[in-house]
Amino acid sequence: MDLFEQGLENEWLRQLGERGSRLTGPRRAIVRVLVRSRRALEPLELFDAVRVEAPGVGLVTVYRTLEALEELGLVQRIHESGGCRRYLRAPQGHQHVLLCLRCGQAELFDGDDLRPLFARVAARWGYQIEEHWLQLFGLCPECQKASA
Amino acid sequence: MDLFEQGLENEWLRQLGERGSRLTGPRRAIVRVLVRSRRALEPLELFDAVRVEAPGVGLVTVYRTLEALEELGLVQRIHESGGCRRYLRAPQGHQHVLLCLRCGQAELFDGDDLRPLFARVAARWGYQIEEHWLQLFGLCPECQKASA
DNA sequence: TTGGTATTGATAATGATTTTCATTATCAAT
DNA sequence: ATTGATAATGAAAATCATTATCAATACCAA
Ligand SMILES: [Mn+2]
Ligand SMILES: [Mn+2]
Ligand SMILES: [Zn+2]
Ligand SMILES: [Zn+2]
């Protein structure tokens, strides 16, 4: 078992509890899968994965748990040209997503400094910039080999 | 009448024709509204705006025309935290969107040079970067006044 | 002007997400 | 441990945006 993911799982459950949510079987199972996934998952994919270990869980509970985790900022919706219904572990701190176009694997990176750009744009248009989205798409090392 | 928008309207119709599409009344009306909008519009909003001048047009035709214009790259879907169903005139060349969080007004800016960042990320993760999304959100000058 | 056909709008179908509601499970207070 | 208030659950139904169907119409090349 991965120690980092184990810790993350406990932390998510703790935050759910903090918020007043009961720590139920279905929630534990859903959190367990989400924390460990390297890919962004659609509700139905998540549902299928959860049911492998917790067969009784309903799709509706998957939707409800995703909503709760999104409110807590533990999970984020991923936007893609093909659709925007997949969810991924949210980054900690200032990070952005790098997605593999072929297999969907996700990585988080940081180190972008866009402040000079924001300043120019703000000056040009008179906007007060509040937020920015940056997302990179490409081919992961495995998929590069596969398509070579 | 705005000359730039007039020209853009003609250009869109030309490209639709080029592609083998007939230049019908409904299409002309839809293009006219889209070309002139400073905001990204949902299909239903677009439908309502079109029906002011062309009352007979159906919602289905709005969807079909949006699809055609998106294929031609003349229109793009805008992604927001609240939903991803609005469409906006696509940028020409390398530009990105700046959106007002309050009124939805959209501006296009360029001048971002993220190549150094891409190079670092590519090296760090072994990805071959193919594409990037950058979007800024803020308050336009009018909305800043309104909320002051 | 005309004929072949792309386009249209009304309608029905679809599919993802939400709502409803009776039943069950959690957990703080005994 | 037991209890009991109530949060959470899953099945089923409802909703809502989008897509498919289809007979009638409008476009446009000839
Ligand atoms: Mn950033
Ligand atoms: Mn760019
Ligand atoms: Zn890959
Ligand atoms: Zn504004």
mmCIF file of C-alpha atoms (C1' of nucleotides) and ligand atoms in Angstrom:
data_model
loop_
_atom_site.group_PDB
_atom_site.id
_atom_site.type_symbol
_atom_site.label_atom_id
_atom_site.label_comp_id
_atom_site.label_asym_id
_atom_site.label_seq_id
_atom_site.Cartn_x
_atom_site.Cartn_y
_atom_site.Cartn_z
ATOM 1 C CA MET A 1 0.000 0.000 0.000
ATOM 2 C CA ASP A 2 1.129 3.516 -0.813
ATOM 3 C CA LEU A 3 1.740 5.592 2.290
ATOM 4 C CA PHE A 4 1.005 8.929 0.685
ATOM 5 C CA GLU A 5 -2.288 7.775 -0.695
ATOM 6 C CA GLN A 6 -3.165 6.125 2.581
ATOM 7 C CA GLY A 7 -2.561 9.423 4.348
ATOM 8 C CA LEU A 8 -4.561 11.315 1.780
ATOM 9 C CA GLU A 9 -7.454 8.926 2.214
ATOM 10 C CA ASN A 10 -7.460 9.497 5.969
ATOM 11 C CA GLU A 11 -7.250 13.232 5.468
ATOM 12 C CA TRP A 12 -10.248 13.239 3.127
ATOM 13 C CA LEU A 13 -12.277 11.184 5.574
ATOM 14 C CA ARG A 14 -11.243 13.506 8.380
ATOM 15 C CA GLN A 15 -12.387 16.557 6.407
ATOM 16 C CA LEU A 16 -15.678 14.871 5.560
ATOM 17 C CA GLY A 17 -16.207 14.185 9.239
ATOM 18 C CA GLU A 18 -15.202 17.719 10.213
ATOM 19 C CA ARG A 19 -17.868 18.984 7.864
ATOM 20 C CA GLY A 20 -20.504 16.942 9.661
ATOM 21 C CA SER A 21 -20.700 14.066 7.225
ATOM 22 C CA ARG A 22 -21.001 10.518 8.504
ATOM 23 C CA LEU A 23 -18.240 8.139 7.485
ATOM 24 C CA THR A 24 -20.241 5.487 5.748
ATOM 25 C CA GLY A 25 -19.168 2.420 3.807
ATOM 26 C CA PRO A 26 -20.098 3.830 0.416
ATOM 27 C CA ARG A 27 -18.209 7.060 1.096
ATOM 28 C CA ARG A 28 -15.125 5.209 2.276
ATOM 29 C CA ALA A 29 -15.149 3.067 -0.854
ATOM 30 C CA ILE A 30 -15.586 6.041 -3.188
ATOM 31 C CA VAL A 31 -12.857 8.033 -1.470
ATOM 32 C CA ARG A 32 -10.519 5.064 -1.601
ATOM 33 C CA VAL A 33 -10.869 4.734 -5.366
ATOM 34 C CA LEU A 34 -10.635 8.457 -6.079
ATOM 35 C CA VAL A 35 -7.550 8.969 -3.959
ATOM 36 C CA ARG A 36 -5.730 6.196 -5.760
ATOM 37 C CA SER A 37 -6.661 7.009 -9.344
ATOM 38 C CA ARG A 38 -3.994 8.439 -11.631
ATOM 39 C CA ARG A 39 -6.687 9.299 -14.161
ATOM 40 C CA ALA A 40 -9.659 11.605 -14.045
ATOM 41 C CA LEU A 41 -12.790 9.463 -13.788
ATOM 42 C CA GLU A 42 -16.324 9.895 -15.036
ATOM 43 C CA PRO A 43 -19.060 9.247 -12.465
ATOM 44 C CA LEU A 44 -19.944 5.992 -14.193
ATOM 45 C CA GLU A 45 -16.306 4.817 -14.340
ATOM 46 C CA LEU A 46 -15.945 5.646 -10.683
ATOM 47 C CA PHE A 47 -19.182 3.777 -9.978
ATOM 48 C CA ASP A 48 -17.866 0.671 -11.741
ATOM 49 C CA ALA A 49 -14.540 0.819 -9.936
ATOM 50 C CA VAL A 50 -16.228 1.252 -6.563
ATOM 51 C CA ARG A 51 -18.584 -1.644 -7.151
ATOM 52 C CA VAL A 52 -15.695 -4.048 -7.560
ATOM 53 C CA GLU A 53 -15.045 -3.762 -3.834
ATOM 54 C CA ALA A 54 -18.401 -2.470 -2.602
ATOM 55 C CA PRO A 55 -21.052 -4.045 -4.814
ATOM 56 C CA GLY A 56 -24.077 -2.470 -3.211
ATOM 57 C CA VAL A 57 -23.164 1.194 -3.748
ATOM 58 C CA GLY A 58 -25.521 3.165 -5.951
ATOM 59 C CA LEU A 59 -24.663 5.562 -8.751
ATOM 60 C CA VAL A 60 -26.563 8.319 -7.011
ATOM 61 C CA THR A 61 -24.270 8.064 -4.011
ATOM 62 C CA VAL A 62 -21.307 8.466 -6.332
ATOM 63 C CA TYR A 63 -22.774 11.723 -7.610
ATOM 64 C CA ARG A 64 -23.532 12.912 -4.098
ATOM 65 C CA THR A 65 -20.060 12.083 -2.812
ATOM 66 C CA LEU A 66 -18.378 13.801 -5.759
ATOM 67 C CA GLU A 67 -20.416 16.889 -4.993
ATOM 68 C CA ALA A 68 -19.346 16.853 -1.343
ATOM 69 C CA LEU A 69 -15.677 16.338 -2.216
ATOM 70 C CA GLU A 70 -15.817 19.121 -4.779
ATOM 71 C CA GLU A 71 -17.270 21.487 -2.191
ATOM 72 C CA LEU A 72 -14.389 20.608 0.102
ATOM 73 C CA GLY A 73 -11.965 21.307 -2.739
ATOM 74 C CA LEU A 74 -10.597 17.775 -2.560
ATOM 75 C CA VAL A 75 -11.671 16.891 -6.053
ATOM 76 C CA GLN A 76 -11.860 18.977 -9.213
ATOM 77 C CA ARG A 77 -13.725 18.649 -12.471
ATOM 78 C CA ILE A 78 -11.434 18.313 -15.475
ATOM 79 C CA HIS A 79 -12.282 20.161 -18.673
ATOM 80 C CA GLU A 80 -11.452 18.619 -22.028
ATOM 81 C CA SER A 81 -12.463 19.320 -25.600
ATOM 82 C CA GLY A 82 -14.368 16.052 -25.662
ATOM 83 C CA GLY A 83 -16.361 16.797 -22.514
ATOM 84 C CA CYS A 84 -16.096 18.013 -18.951
ATOM 85 C CA ARG A 85 -17.476 15.283 -16.759
ATOM 86 C CA ARG A 86 -14.349 13.664 -15.330
ATOM 87 C CA TYR A 87 -13.092 14.273 -11.782
ATOM 88 C CA LEU A 88 -9.567 14.236 -10.418
ATOM 89 C CA ARG A 89 -7.868 14.672 -7.071
ATOM 90 C CA ALA A 90 -7.484 18.418 -6.644
ATOM 91 C CA PRO A 91 -3.993 19.891 -6.600
ATOM 92 C CA GLN A 92 -2.547 21.165 -3.359
ATOM 93 C CA GLY A 93 -1.315 24.722 -3.564
ATOM 94 C CA HIS A 94 -0.783 26.403 -6.912
ATOM 95 C CA GLN A 95 -0.623 23.610 -9.430
ATOM 96 C CA HIS A 96 -2.038 22.904 -12.862
ATOM 97 C CA VAL A 97 -2.991 19.783 -14.740
ATOM 98 C CA LEU A 98 -1.089 18.052 -17.520
ATOM 99 C CA LEU A 99 -3.207 15.454 -19.299
ATOM 100 C CA CYS A 100 -2.284 12.678 -21.684
ATOM 101 C CA LEU A 101 -4.507 12.979 -24.744
ATOM 102 C CA ARG A 102 -4.427 9.253 -25.368
ATOM 103 C CA CYS A 103 -4.659 7.454 -22.020
ATOM 104 C CA GLY A 104 -5.985 10.222 -19.790
ATOM 105 C CA GLN A 105 -3.218 9.993 -17.235
ATOM 106 C CA ALA A 106 -2.932 13.201 -15.229
ATOM 107 C CA GLU A 107 0.077 14.935 -13.700
ATOM 108 C CA LEU A 108 0.233 18.102 -11.657
ATOM 109 C CA PHE A 109 2.893 20.712 -12.217
ATOM 110 C CA ASP A 110 3.698 24.092 -10.767
ATOM 111 C CA GLY A 111 6.254 26.790 -11.380
ATOM 112 C CA ASP A 112 4.279 28.859 -13.829
ATOM 113 C CA ASP A 113 4.706 32.553 -13.240
ATOM 114 C CA LEU A 114 2.137 34.359 -15.306
ATOM 115 C CA ARG A 115 2.056 37.546 -13.275
ATOM 116 C CA PRO A 116 3.778 39.648 -15.950
ATOM 117 C CA LEU A 117 1.222 38.439 -18.477
ATOM 118 C CA PHE A 118 -1.658 39.144 -16.099
ATOM 119 C CA ALA A 119 -0.349 42.643 -15.512
ATOM 120 C CA ARG A 120 -0.188 43.352 -19.236
ATOM 121 C CA VAL A 121 -3.642 41.960 -19.854
ATOM 122 C CA ALA A 122 -5.122 43.790 -16.886
ATOM 123 C CA ALA A 123 -3.620 47.057 -18.121
ATOM 124 C CA ARG A 124 -4.736 46.523 -21.683
ATOM 125 C CA TRP A 125 -8.387 45.700 -20.903
ATOM 126 C CA GLY A 126 -8.902 47.344 -17.559
ATOM 127 C CA TYR A 127 -9.906 44.059 -15.987
ATOM 128 C CA GLN A 128 -9.172 43.094 -12.417
ATOM 129 C CA ILE A 129 -7.882 39.551 -12.821
ATOM 130 C CA GLU A 130 -9.248 37.170 -10.213
ATOM 131 C CA GLU A 131 -8.465 33.721 -11.447
ATOM 132 C CA HIS A 132 -6.654 31.773 -14.148
ATOM 133 C CA TRP A 133 -6.936 28.371 -15.699
ATOM 134 C CA LEU A 134 -3.966 26.713 -17.334
ATOM 135 C CA GLN A 135 -4.029 23.196 -18.640
ATOM 136 C CA LEU A 136 -1.553 21.300 -20.772
ATOM 137 C CA PHE A 137 -2.300 18.382 -23.050
ATOM 138 C CA GLY A 138 0.176 15.975 -24.557
ATOM 139 C CA LEU A 139 1.367 12.419 -24.802
ATOM 140 C CA CYS A 140 2.771 10.624 -21.800
ATOM 141 C CA PRO A 141 6.014 8.641 -22.250
ATOM 142 C CA GLU A 142 4.191 5.293 -22.590
ATOM 143 C CA CYS A 143 1.788 6.621 -25.199
ATOM 144 C CA GLN A 144 4.654 8.162 -27.158
ATOM 145 C CA LYS A 145 6.275 4.731 -27.407
ATOM 146 C CA ALA A 146 2.964 3.123 -28.337
ATOM 147 C CA SER A 147 2.368 5.533 -31.205
ATOM 148 C CA ALA A 148 5.943 5.532 -32.522
ATOM 149 C CA MET B 1 -23.279 48.987 -38.573
ATOM 150 C CA ASP B 2 -19.840 47.796 -37.579
ATOM 151 C CA LEU B 3 -17.602 47.209 -40.559
ATOM 152 C CA PHE B 4 -15.427 44.581 -38.912
ATOM 153 C CA GLU B 5 -18.382 42.541 -37.826
ATOM 154 C CA GLN B 6 -20.021 42.954 -41.203
ATOM 155 C CA GLY B 7 -16.870 41.571 -42.822
ATOM 156 C CA LEU B 8 -16.695 38.725 -40.354
ATOM 157 C CA GLU B 9 -20.294 37.838 -41.072
ATOM 158 C CA ASN B 10 -19.590 37.647 -44.789
ATOM 159 C CA GLU B 11 -16.487 35.597 -44.177
ATOM 160 C CA TRP B 12 -18.384 33.072 -42.059
ATOM 161 C CA LEU B 13 -21.076 32.746 -44.704
ATOM 162 C CA ARG B 14 -18.393 32.326 -47.356
ATOM 163 C CA GLN B 15 -16.757 29.528 -45.391
ATOM 164 C CA LEU B 16 -20.085 27.831 -44.826
ATOM 165 C CA GLY B 17 -20.725 27.975 -48.584
ATOM 166 C CA GLU B 18 -17.220 26.753 -49.384
ATOM 167 C CA ARG B 19 -17.921 23.744 -47.196
ATOM 168 C CA GLY B 20 -20.989 22.888 -49.226
ATOM 169 C CA SER B 21 -23.592 24.338 -46.903
ATOM 170 C CA ARG B 22 -26.550 26.237 -48.276
ATOM 171 C CA LEU B 23 -26.884 29.820 -47.111
ATOM 172 C CA THR B 24 -30.341 29.670 -45.626
ATOM 173 C CA GLY B 25 -32.324 32.258 -43.720
ATOM 174 C CA PRO B 26 -31.942 30.565 -40.348
ATOM 175 C CA ARG B 27 -28.186 30.197 -40.803
ATOM 176 C CA ARG B 28 -27.776 33.809 -41.796
ATOM 177 C CA ALA B 29 -29.724 34.934 -38.749
ATOM 178 C CA ILE B 30 -27.734 32.733 -36.374
ATOM 179 C CA VAL B 31 -24.412 33.847 -37.816
ATOM 180 C CA ARG B 32 -25.449 37.470 -37.599
ATOM 181 C CA VAL B 33 -26.176 37.229 -33.875
ATOM 182 C CA LEU B 34 -23.071 35.187 -33.048
ATOM 183 C CA VAL B 35 -20.704 37.467 -34.915
ATOM 184 C CA ARG B 36 -22.011 40.499 -33.073
ATOM 185 C CA SER B 37 -22.123 39.114 -29.548
ATOM 186 C CA ARG B 38 -19.567 40.332 -27.034
ATOM 187 C CA ARG B 39 -20.605 37.556 -24.665
ATOM 188 C CA ALA B 40 -20.490 33.800 -24.924
ATOM 189 C CA LEU B 41 -24.036 32.534 -25.471
ATOM 190 C CA GLU B 42 -25.821 29.370 -24.474
ATOM 191 C CA PRO B 43 -27.770 27.643 -27.241
ATOM 192 C CA LEU B 44 -31.043 28.784 -25.684
ATOM 193 C CA GLU B 45 -29.883 32.393 -25.312
ATOM 194 C CA LEU B 46 -28.757 32.360 -28.907
ATOM 195 C CA PHE B 47 -32.101 30.888 -29.900
ATOM 196 C CA ASP B 48 -33.964 33.689 -28.139
ATOM 197 C CA ALA B 49 -31.778 36.373 -29.686
ATOM 198 C CA VAL B 50 -32.188 34.904 -33.159
ATOM 199 C CA ARG B 51 -35.943 34.684 -32.833
ATOM 200 C CA VAL B 52 -36.221 38.416 -32.264
ATOM 201 C CA GLU B 53 -35.358 38.941 -35.923
ATOM 202 C CA ALA B 54 -36.201 35.541 -37.375
ATOM 203 C CA PRO B 55 -39.170 34.213 -35.399
ATOM 204 C CA GLY B 56 -39.556 30.924 -37.201
ATOM 205 C CA VAL B 57 -36.118 29.478 -36.497
ATOM 206 C CA GLY B 58 -36.068 26.316 -34.397
ATOM 207 C CA LEU B 59 -33.792 25.487 -31.491
ATOM 208 C CA VAL B 60 -32.583 22.395 -33.277
ATOM 209 C CA THR B 61 -31.248 24.518 -36.106
ATOM 210 C CA VAL B 62 -29.332 26.576 -33.574
ATOM 211 C CA TYR B 63 -27.636 23.424 -32.305
ATOM 212 C CA ARG B 64 -26.891 22.247 -35.830
ATOM 213 C CA THR B 65 -25.437 25.583 -36.881
ATOM 214 C CA LEU B 66 -23.270 25.808 -33.765
ATOM 215 C CA GLU B 67 -21.933 22.362 -34.587
ATOM 216 C CA ALA B 68 -21.086 23.404 -38.137
ATOM 217 C CA LEU B 69 -19.411 26.625 -37.020
ATOM 218 C CA GLU B 70 -17.423 24.772 -34.401
ATOM 219 C CA GLU B 71 -16.191 22.313 -37.024
ATOM 220 C CA LEU B 72 -15.057 25.255 -39.119
ATOM 221 C CA GLY B 73 -13.270 26.674 -36.090
ATOM 222 C CA LEU B 74 -15.303 29.867 -36.266
ATOM 223 C CA VAL B 75 -16.878 29.380 -32.882
ATOM 224 C CA GLN B 76 -15.517 27.867 -29.686
ATOM 225 C CA ARG B 77 -17.076 26.435 -26.576
ATOM 226 C CA ILE B 78 -16.203 28.369 -23.419
ATOM 227 C CA HIS B 79 -15.449 26.483 -20.221
ATOM 228 C CA GLU B 80 -16.419 27.945 -16.869
ATOM 229 C CA SER B 81 -16.691 26.594 -13.364
ATOM 230 C CA GLY B 82 -20.444 26.958 -13.526
ATOM 231 C CA GLY B 83 -20.795 25.040 -16.798
ATOM 232 C CA CYS B 84 -19.411 24.637 -20.280
ATOM 233 C CA ARG B 85 -22.256 25.206 -22.665
ATOM 234 C CA ARG B 86 -21.653 28.749 -23.937
ATOM 235 C CA TYR B 87 -20.207 29.539 -27.350
ATOM 236 C CA LEU B 88 -18.081 32.461 -28.454
ATOM 237 C CA ARG B 89 -16.514 33.723 -31.669
ATOM 238 C CA ALA B 90 -13.250 31.823 -31.958
ATOM 239 C CA PRO B 91 -9.999 33.759 -31.732
ATOM 240 C CA GLN B 92 -7.910 34.342 -34.817
ATOM 241 C CA GLY B 93 -4.355 33.168 -34.415
ATOM 242 C CA HIS B 94 -2.906 32.462 -31.014
ATOM 243 C CA GLN B 95 -5.232 34.141 -28.564
ATOM 244 C CA HIS B 96 -6.845 33.306 -25.254
ATOM 245 C CA VAL B 97 -10.043 34.324 -23.527
ATOM 246 C CA LEU B 98 -10.492 36.779 -20.699
ATOM 247 C CA LEU B 99 -13.946 36.555 -19.135
ATOM 248 C CA CYS B 100 -15.795 38.845 -16.784
ATOM 249 C CA LEU B 101 -17.040 36.789 -13.858
ATOM 250 C CA ARG B 102 -20.018 39.029 -13.347
ATOM 251 C CA CYS B 103 -21.398 40.012 -16.753
ATOM 252 C CA GLY B 104 -19.820 37.383 -18.965
ATOM 253 C CA GLN B 105 -18.208 39.850 -21.356
ATOM 254 C CA ALA B 106 -15.336 38.249 -23.235
ATOM 255 C CA GLU B 107 -12.068 39.693 -24.527
ATOM 256 C CA LEU B 108 -9.297 38.014 -26.453
ATOM 257 C CA PHE B 109 -5.669 38.594 -25.650
ATOM 258 C CA ASP B 110 -2.370 37.315 -26.942
ATOM 259 C CA GLY B 111 1.256 37.760 -26.064
ATOM 260 C CA ASP B 112 1.604 34.835 -23.734
ATOM 261 C CA ASP B 113 4.870 33.021 -24.185
ATOM 262 C CA LEU B 114 4.705 29.827 -22.213
ATOM 263 C CA ARG B 115 7.378 27.936 -24.140
ATOM 264 C CA PRO B 116 9.892 28.006 -21.297
ATOM 265 C CA LEU B 117 7.273 26.593 -18.965
ATOM 266 C CA PHE B 118 6.304 23.933 -21.487
ATOM 267 C CA ALA B 119 9.906 22.926 -21.881
ATOM 268 C CA ARG B 120 10.354 22.524 -18.140
ATOM 269 C CA VAL B 121 7.154 20.550 -17.763
ATOM 270 C CA ALA B 122 7.959 18.354 -20.763
ATOM 271 C CA ALA B 123 11.388 17.606 -19.333
ATOM 272 C CA ARG B 124 10.099 16.918 -15.867
ATOM 273 C CA TRP B 125 7.326 14.501 -16.883
ATOM 274 C CA GLY B 126 8.553 13.196 -20.215
ATOM 275 C CA TYR B 127 5.412 14.372 -21.946
ATOM 276 C CA GLN B 128 5.290 15.633 -25.483
ATOM 277 C CA ILE B 129 3.159 18.768 -25.119
ATOM 278 C CA GLU B 130 0.601 19.150 -27.884
ATOM 279 C CA GLU B 131 -1.800 21.787 -26.709
ATOM 280 C CA HIS B 132 -2.475 24.306 -23.977
ATOM 281 C CA TRP B 133 -5.482 26.044 -22.548
ATOM 282 C CA LEU B 134 -5.175 29.357 -20.784
ATOM 283 C CA GLN B 135 -8.129 31.342 -19.600
ATOM 284 C CA LEU B 136 -8.347 34.381 -17.376
ATOM 285 C CA PHE B 137 -11.285 35.437 -15.243
ATOM 286 C CA GLY B 138 -11.852 38.795 -13.662
ATOM 287 C CA LEU B 139 -14.040 41.848 -13.455
ATOM 288 C CA CYS B 140 -14.474 44.149 -16.411
ATOM 289 C CA PRO B 141 -14.204 47.915 -15.832
ATOM 290 C CA GLU B 142 -17.990 48.400 -15.718
ATOM 291 C CA CYS B 143 -18.491 45.609 -13.211
ATOM 292 C CA GLN B 144 -15.678 46.945 -11.024
ATOM 293 C CA LYS B 145 -17.512 50.257 -10.784
ATOM 294 C CA ALA B 146 -20.802 48.514 -10.102
ATOM 295 C CA SER B 147 -19.376 46.508 -7.218
ATOM 296 C CA ALA B 148 -17.366 49.334 -5.670
ATOM 297 C "C1'" DT C 1 -38.165 27.435 -64.131
ATOM 298 C "C1'" DT C 2 -37.256 23.266 -62.372
ATOM 299 C "C1'" DG C 3 -35.642 19.087 -59.968
ATOM 300 C "C1'" DG C 4 -32.697 16.930 -56.791
ATOM 301 C "C1'" DT C 5 -31.476 17.279 -52.291
ATOM 302 C "C1'" DA C 6 -29.780 19.711 -48.169
ATOM 303 C "C1'" DT C 7 -32.173 21.938 -44.611
ATOM 304 C "C1'" DT C 8 -35.859 22.783 -41.663
ATOM 305 C "C1'" DG C 9 -38.954 22.565 -37.514
ATOM 306 C "C1'" DA C 10 -42.044 19.616 -34.849
ATOM 307 C "C1'" DT C 11 -41.865 15.728 -32.313
ATOM 308 C "C1'" DA C 12 -40.017 11.859 -30.032
ATOM 309 C "C1'" DA C 13 -36.033 9.678 -28.069
ATOM 310 C "C1'" DT C 14 -31.899 9.710 -25.407
ATOM 311 C "C1'" DG C 15 -28.752 9.958 -21.650
ATOM 312 C "C1'" DA C 16 -26.739 12.187 -17.874
ATOM 313 C "C1'" DT C 17 -27.826 14.212 -13.661
ATOM 314 C "C1'" DT C 18 -31.289 15.359 -9.804
ATOM 315 C "C1'" DT C 19 -35.161 14.705 -6.996
ATOM 316 C "C1'" DT C 20 -38.175 12.012 -4.197
ATOM 317 C "C1'" DC C 21 -39.057 8.930 -0.649
ATOM 318 C "C1'" DA C 22 -39.321 4.899 2.224
ATOM 319 C "C1'" DT C 23 -35.746 2.206 4.454
ATOM 320 C "C1'" DT C 24 -31.264 1.676 6.705
ATOM 321 C "C1'" DA C 25 -26.943 2.944 8.968
ATOM 322 C "C1'" DT C 26 -24.257 6.089 11.719
ATOM 323 C "C1'" DC C 27 -22.872 7.982 15.965
ATOM 324 C "C1'" DA C 28 -23.534 11.045 20.104
ATOM 325 C "C1'" DA C 29 -25.658 10.530 24.269
ATOM 326 C "C1'" DT C 30 -26.897 7.546 27.446
ATOM 327 C "C1'" DA D 1 -23.555 -1.985 24.745
ATOM 328 C "C1'" DT D 2 -28.159 0.342 23.678
ATOM 329 C "C1'" DT D 3 -30.821 3.805 22.112
ATOM 330 C "C1'" DG D 4 -32.766 7.151 19.162
ATOM 331 C "C1'" DA D 5 -32.531 11.243 16.280
ATOM 332 C "C1'" DT D 6 -31.460 11.907 11.779
ATOM 333 C "C1'" DA D 7 -28.063 11.726 7.953
ATOM 334 C "C1'" DA D 8 -27.387 8.731 4.245
ATOM 335 C "C1'" DT D 9 -28.739 5.283 1.080
ATOM 336 C "C1'" DG D 10 -30.548 3.041 -3.244
ATOM 337 C "C1'" DA D 11 -34.505 2.346 -6.323
ATOM 338 C "C1'" DA D 12 -37.398 4.644 -9.030
ATOM 339 C "C1'" DA D 13 -39.233 8.646 -11.164
ATOM 340 C "C1'" DA D 14 -38.467 13.306 -12.811
ATOM 341 C "C1'" DT D 15 -35.768 16.799 -15.226
ATOM 342 C "C1'" DC D 16 -33.225 18.949 -18.630
ATOM 343 C "C1'" DA D 17 -30.091 19.571 -22.381
ATOM 344 C "C1'" DT D 18 -28.960 17.537 -26.471
ATOM 345 C "C1'" DT D 19 -29.732 14.308 -30.475
ATOM 346 C "C1'" DA D 20 -32.323 11.514 -33.756
ATOM 347 C "C1'" DT D 21 -36.351 10.959 -36.829
ATOM 348 C "C1'" DC D 22 -39.086 12.364 -40.527
ATOM 349 C "C1'" DA D 23 -42.282 14.605 -43.611
ATOM 350 C "C1'" DA D 24 -42.478 19.177 -45.570
ATOM 351 C "C1'" DT D 25 -39.810 23.017 -47.475
ATOM 352 C "C1'" DA D 26 -36.207 26.073 -49.335
ATOM 353 C "C1'" DC D 27 -32.004 26.447 -51.795
ATOM 354 C "C1'" DC D 28 -29.446 26.666 -55.914
ATOM 355 C "C1'" DA D 29 -27.076 24.488 -59.981
ATOM 356 C "C1'" DA D 30 -28.471 23.469 -64.305
HETATM 357 MN MN MN E 1 -0.981 29.260 -12.378
HETATM 358 MN MN MN E 2 -1.073 30.398 -25.440
HETATM 359 ZN ZN ZN E 3 -0.777 8.312 -22.046
HETATM 360 ZN ZN ZN E 4 -18.436 42.634 -16.452
#
